[in-house]
mmCIF file of C-alpha atoms in Angstrom:
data_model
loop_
_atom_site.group_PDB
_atom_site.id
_atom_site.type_symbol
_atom_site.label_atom_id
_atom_site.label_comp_id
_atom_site.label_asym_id
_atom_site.label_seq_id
_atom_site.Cartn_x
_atom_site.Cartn_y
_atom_site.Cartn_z
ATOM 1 C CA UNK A 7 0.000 0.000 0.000
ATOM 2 C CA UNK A 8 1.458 3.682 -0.819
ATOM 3 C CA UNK A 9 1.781 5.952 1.681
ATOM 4 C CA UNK A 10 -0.631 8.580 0.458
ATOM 5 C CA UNK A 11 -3.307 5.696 0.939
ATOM 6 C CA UNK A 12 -2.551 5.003 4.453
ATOM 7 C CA UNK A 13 -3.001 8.199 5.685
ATOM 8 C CA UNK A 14 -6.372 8.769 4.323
ATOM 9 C CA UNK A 15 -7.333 4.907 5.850
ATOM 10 C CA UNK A 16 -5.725 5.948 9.017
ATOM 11 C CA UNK A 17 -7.982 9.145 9.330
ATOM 12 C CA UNK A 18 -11.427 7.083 8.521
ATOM 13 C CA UNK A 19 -10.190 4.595 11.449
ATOM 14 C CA UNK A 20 -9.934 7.533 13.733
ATOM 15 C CA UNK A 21 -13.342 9.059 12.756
ATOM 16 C CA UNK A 22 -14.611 5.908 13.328
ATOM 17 C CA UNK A 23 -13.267 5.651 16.760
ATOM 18 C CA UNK A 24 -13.952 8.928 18.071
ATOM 19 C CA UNK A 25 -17.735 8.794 16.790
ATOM 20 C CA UNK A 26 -18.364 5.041 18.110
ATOM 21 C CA UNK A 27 -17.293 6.964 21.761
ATOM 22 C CA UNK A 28 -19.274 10.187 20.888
ATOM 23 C CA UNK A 29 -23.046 8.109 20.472
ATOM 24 C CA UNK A 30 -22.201 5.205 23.736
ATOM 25 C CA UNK A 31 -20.971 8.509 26.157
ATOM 26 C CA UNK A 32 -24.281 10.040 26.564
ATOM 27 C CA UNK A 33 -25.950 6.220 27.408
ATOM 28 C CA UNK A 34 -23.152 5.880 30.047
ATOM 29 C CA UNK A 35 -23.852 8.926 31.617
ATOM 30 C CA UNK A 36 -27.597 8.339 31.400
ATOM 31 C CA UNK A 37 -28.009 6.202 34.348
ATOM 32 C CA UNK A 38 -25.956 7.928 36.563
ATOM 33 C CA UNK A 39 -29.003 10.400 37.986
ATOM 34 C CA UNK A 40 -31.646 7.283 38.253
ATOM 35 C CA UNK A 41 -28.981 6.110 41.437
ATOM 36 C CA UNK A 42 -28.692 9.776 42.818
ATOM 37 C CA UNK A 43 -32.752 9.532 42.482
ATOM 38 C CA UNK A 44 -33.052 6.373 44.341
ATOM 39 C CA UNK A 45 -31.379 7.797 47.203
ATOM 40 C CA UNK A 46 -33.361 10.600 47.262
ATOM 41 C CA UNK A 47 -36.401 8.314 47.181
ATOM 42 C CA UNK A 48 -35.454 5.897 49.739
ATOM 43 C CA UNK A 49 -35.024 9.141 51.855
ATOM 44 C CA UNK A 50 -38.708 10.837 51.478
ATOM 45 C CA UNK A 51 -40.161 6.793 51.244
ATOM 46 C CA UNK A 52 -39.202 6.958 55.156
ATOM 47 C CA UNK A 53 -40.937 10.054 55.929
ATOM 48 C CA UNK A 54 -37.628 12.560 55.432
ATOM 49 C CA UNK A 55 -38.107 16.053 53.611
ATOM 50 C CA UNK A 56 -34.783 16.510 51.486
ATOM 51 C CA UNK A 57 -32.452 19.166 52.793
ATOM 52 C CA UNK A 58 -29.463 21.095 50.987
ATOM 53 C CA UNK A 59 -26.894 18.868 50.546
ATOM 54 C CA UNK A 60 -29.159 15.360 50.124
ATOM 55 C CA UNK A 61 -27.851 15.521 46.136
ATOM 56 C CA UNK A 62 -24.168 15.988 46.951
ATOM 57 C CA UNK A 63 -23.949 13.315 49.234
ATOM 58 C CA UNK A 64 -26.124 10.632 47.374
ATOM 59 C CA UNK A 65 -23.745 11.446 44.665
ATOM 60 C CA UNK A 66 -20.785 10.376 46.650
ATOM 61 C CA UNK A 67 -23.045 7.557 47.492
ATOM 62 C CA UNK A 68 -23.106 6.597 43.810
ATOM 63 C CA UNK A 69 -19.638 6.645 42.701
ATOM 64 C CA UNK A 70 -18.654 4.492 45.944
ATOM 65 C CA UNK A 71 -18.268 7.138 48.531
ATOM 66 C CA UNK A 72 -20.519 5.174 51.382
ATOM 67 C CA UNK A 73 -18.079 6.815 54.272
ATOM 68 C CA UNK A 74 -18.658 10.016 52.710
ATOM 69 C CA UNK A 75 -22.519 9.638 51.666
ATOM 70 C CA UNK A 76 -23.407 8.672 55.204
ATOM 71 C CA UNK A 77 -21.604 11.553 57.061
ATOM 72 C CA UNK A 78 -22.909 14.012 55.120
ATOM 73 C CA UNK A 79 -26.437 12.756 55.521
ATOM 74 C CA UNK A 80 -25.755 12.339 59.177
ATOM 75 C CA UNK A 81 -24.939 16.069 59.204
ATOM 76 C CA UNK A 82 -27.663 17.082 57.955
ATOM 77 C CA UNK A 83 -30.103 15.058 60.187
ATOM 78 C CA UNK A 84 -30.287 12.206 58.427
ATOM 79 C CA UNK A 85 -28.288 10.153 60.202
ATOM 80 C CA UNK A 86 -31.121 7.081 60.919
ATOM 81 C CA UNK A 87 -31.283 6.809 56.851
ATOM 82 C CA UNK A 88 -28.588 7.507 55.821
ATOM 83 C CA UNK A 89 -27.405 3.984 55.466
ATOM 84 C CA UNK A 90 -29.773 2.473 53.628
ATOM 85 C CA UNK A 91 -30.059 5.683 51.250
ATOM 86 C CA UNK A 92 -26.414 5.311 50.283
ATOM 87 C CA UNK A 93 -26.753 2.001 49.486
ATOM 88 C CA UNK A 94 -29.626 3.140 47.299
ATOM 89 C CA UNK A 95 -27.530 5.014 45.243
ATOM 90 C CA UNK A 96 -25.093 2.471 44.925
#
């Protein structure tokens, strides 16, 4: 193959690439809220109002963060759900 081919095959391989990421990024990121959601469902299902902060830490909750998710919920009163809300939104 000449090299004036290559490069042109090269490119299309790279357009491929970069638009096969492009259209399966925005499905990865989709479910990412529905978690933060069940946390904050698992907290008003047990008679809780959410508070500032509820998002934040049922975020941290979501990527892994259980330490984290349950502190913050504990500081903000919601100590006796907190628990079971983080591992909602895991």
């Amino acid at each position: 193959m000449r090299p004036s081919a290559r490069i042109p095959s090269v490119l299309a391989g790279f357009v491929l690439v970069a638009g096969g990421a492009f259209f399966a990024a925005p499905a990865a990121g989709a479910a990412a809220p529905a978690s933060v959601q069940q946390c904050e469902q698992y907290i008003t299902q047990h008679g809780k109002q959410l508070k500032d902060g509820v998002g934040q830490a049922c975020y941290e909750g979501q990527i892994g963060n259980q330490t984290s998710c349950t502190a913050s919920l504990g500081a903000i009163g919601l100590s006796d759900v907190a628990s079971g809300a983080c591992r909602a939104a895991h």
